[in-house]
XYZ file of C-alpha atoms in Angstrom:
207
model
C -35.155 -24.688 24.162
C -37.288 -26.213 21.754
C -40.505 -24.745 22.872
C -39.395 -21.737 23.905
C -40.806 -20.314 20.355
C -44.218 -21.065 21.991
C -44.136 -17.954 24.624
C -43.579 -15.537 21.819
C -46.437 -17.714 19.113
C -48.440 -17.912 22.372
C -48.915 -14.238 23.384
C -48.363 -12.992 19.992
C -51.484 -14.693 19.056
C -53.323 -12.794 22.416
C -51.977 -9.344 20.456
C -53.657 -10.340 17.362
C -57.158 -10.641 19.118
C -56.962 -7.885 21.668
C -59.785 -5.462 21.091
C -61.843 -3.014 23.454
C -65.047 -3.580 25.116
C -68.475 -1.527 24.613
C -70.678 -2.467 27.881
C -73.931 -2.021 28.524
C -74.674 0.785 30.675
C -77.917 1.196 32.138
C -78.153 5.264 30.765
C -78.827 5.877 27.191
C -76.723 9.369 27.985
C -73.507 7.846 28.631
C -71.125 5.895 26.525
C -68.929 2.884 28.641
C -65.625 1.232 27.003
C -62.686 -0.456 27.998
C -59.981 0.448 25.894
C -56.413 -1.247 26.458
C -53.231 0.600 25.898
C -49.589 -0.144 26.712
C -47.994 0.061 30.346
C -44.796 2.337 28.762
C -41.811 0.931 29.828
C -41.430 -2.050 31.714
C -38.659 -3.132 33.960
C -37.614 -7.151 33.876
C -35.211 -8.672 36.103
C -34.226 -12.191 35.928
C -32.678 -14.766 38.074
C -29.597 -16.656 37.292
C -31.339 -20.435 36.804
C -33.610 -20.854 33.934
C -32.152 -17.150 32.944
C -33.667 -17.660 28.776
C -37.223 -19.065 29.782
C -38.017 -16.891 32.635
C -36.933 -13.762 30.190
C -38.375 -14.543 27.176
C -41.315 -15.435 29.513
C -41.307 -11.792 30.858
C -40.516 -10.224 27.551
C -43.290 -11.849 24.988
C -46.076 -10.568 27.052
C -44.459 -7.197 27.490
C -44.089 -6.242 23.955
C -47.016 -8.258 22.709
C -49.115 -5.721 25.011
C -47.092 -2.456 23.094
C -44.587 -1.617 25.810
C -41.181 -1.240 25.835
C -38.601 -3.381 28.131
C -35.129 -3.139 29.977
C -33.916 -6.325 30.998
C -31.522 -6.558 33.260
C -30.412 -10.852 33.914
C -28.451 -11.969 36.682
C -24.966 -10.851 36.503
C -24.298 -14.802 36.755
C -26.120 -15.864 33.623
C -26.335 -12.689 31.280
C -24.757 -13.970 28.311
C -28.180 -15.904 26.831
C -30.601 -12.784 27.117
C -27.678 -10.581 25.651
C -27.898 -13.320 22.824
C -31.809 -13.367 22.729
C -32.144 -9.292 22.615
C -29.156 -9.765 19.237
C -31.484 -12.172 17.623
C -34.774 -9.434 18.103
C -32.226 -7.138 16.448
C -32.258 -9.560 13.927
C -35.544 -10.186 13.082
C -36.664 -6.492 12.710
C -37.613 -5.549 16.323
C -37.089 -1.648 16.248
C -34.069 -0.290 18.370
C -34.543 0.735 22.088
C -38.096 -1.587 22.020
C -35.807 -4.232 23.941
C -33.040 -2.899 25.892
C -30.571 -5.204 28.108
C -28.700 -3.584 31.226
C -25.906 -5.715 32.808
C -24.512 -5.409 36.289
C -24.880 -6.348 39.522
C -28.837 -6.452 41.273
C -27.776 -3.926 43.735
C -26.468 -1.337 41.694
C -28.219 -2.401 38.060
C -31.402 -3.867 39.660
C -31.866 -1.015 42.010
C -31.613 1.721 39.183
C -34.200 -0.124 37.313
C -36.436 -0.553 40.493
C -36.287 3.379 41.442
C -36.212 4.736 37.874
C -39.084 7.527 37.619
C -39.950 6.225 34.236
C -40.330 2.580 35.094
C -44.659 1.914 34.852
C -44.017 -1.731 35.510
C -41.509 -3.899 37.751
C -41.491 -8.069 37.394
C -38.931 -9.121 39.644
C -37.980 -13.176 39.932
C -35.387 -13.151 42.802
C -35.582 -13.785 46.278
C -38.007 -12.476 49.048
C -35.562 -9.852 50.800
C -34.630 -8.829 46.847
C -38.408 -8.065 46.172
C -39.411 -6.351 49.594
C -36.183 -3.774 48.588
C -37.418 -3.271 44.738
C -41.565 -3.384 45.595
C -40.827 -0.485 47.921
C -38.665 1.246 45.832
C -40.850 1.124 42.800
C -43.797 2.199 44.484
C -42.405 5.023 44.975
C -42.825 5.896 41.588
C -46.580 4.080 42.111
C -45.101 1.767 39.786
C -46.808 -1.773 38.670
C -45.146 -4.403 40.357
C -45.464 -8.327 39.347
C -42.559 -10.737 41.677
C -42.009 -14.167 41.601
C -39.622 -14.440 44.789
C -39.422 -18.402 45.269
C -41.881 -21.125 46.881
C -42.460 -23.550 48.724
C -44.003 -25.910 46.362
C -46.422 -29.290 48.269
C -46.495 -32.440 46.560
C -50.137 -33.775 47.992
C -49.915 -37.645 47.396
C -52.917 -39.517 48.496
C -53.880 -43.271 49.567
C -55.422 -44.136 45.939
C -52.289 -42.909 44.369
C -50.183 -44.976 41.658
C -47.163 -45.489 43.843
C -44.941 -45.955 41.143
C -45.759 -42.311 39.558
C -46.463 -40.751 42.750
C -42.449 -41.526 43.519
C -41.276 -40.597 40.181
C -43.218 -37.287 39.847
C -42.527 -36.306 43.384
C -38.676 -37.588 42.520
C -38.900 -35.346 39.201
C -40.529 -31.936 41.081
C -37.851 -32.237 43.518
C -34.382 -33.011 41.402
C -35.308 -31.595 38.158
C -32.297 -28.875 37.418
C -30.348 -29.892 40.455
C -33.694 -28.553 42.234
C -32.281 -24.850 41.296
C -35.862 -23.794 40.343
C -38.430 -21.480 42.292
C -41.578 -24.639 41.303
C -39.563 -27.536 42.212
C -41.406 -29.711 44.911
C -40.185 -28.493 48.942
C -42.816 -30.258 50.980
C -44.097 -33.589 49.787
C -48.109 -34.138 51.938
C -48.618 -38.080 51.755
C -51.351 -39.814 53.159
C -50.353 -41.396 56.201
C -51.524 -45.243 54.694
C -49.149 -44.508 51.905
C -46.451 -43.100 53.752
C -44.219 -46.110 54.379
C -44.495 -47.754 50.511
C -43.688 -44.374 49.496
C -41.121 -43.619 52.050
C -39.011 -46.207 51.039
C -39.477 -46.197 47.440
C -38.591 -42.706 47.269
C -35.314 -42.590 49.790
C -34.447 -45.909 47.410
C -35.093 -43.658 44.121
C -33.034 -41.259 45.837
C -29.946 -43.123 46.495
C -29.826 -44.155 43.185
């Protein structure tokens, strides 16, 4: 929780510098810029584990860009974004900027997903979740940005410390009860290393 502060210094700092572009263009005629303007209103759903660091890592960019947000956090785990969007309120954030929806993903999740209005949709969910929202959102040719789970490899080669190898594959794969889309699924070893490691890890494990 400590560094969660970071996200919002992080990207707020990114606001501070964001500017337009002037590049060349090859005819004196003709003026060329970039200029960046806000999405409009941007759709967030979150997943029950991690459910304040995956939002507040969905929201910070979103507003530091000029848009507005609906979050809408997994009906298991609402109560700390409910708590985060009081504590905007707080601090001066202007009302409707940051808007929370409760309910369920198939009723809640769905509205926000097919909602005409919606520019952008950033799912983190599961695959069959984000096939159903992508295709409803671009039917609005919405924006859509999904985190739906992986299948993280730990690649541990021959030269490898054994004694860090174990603990960081250990760590990747328990961290949180292993309830987290980046925690390590597949572990690659080298096949010299492969017994050492074997058994230092199943030991680790048992204990």
């Amino acid at each position: 929780l400590a560094r969660l502060p970071e996200w919002l210094e992080h990207f707020a700092a990114l606001a501070q510098g964001m500017e337009g572009q002037v590049p060349p263009f090859s005819d004196a005629k003709h003026l060329n810029y970039v200029r960046r303007v806000p999405l409009g209103v941007c759709a967030l759903i979150t997943p029950w584990n991690h459910p304040l660091l995956i939002a507040l890592k969905k929201i910070a960019p979103a507003l530091a860009a000029g848009n507005t947000v609906v979050v809408k956090p997994s009906e298991l785990a609402p109560v700390a974004v409910l708590e985060l969007a009081r504590i905007f309120t707080a601090a001066g954030l202007p009302a409707g900027v940051l808007n929370v929806v409760c309910g369920l993903g198939a009723v809640a999740g769905k509205a926000l997903a097919e909602h005409a209005t919606v520019a952008k949709l950033d799912l983190t969910g599961g695959t069959e979740t984000g096939m159903l929202a992508a295709a409803a959102a671009s039917r609005n040719l919405a924006r859509v940005c999904m985190e739906l789970g992986g299948n993280a490899p730990v690649l541990v080669f021959a030269d490898a410390d054994l004694e860090q190898a174990v603990n960081g594959v250990a760590f990747g794969a328990f961290v949180a009860s292993g309830q987290t889309c980046i925690s390590a699924k597949r572990v690659l070893v080298q096949e010299a290393l492969l017994p050492a490691f074997r058994e230092r890890l199943v030991a680790k494990a048992k204990g």
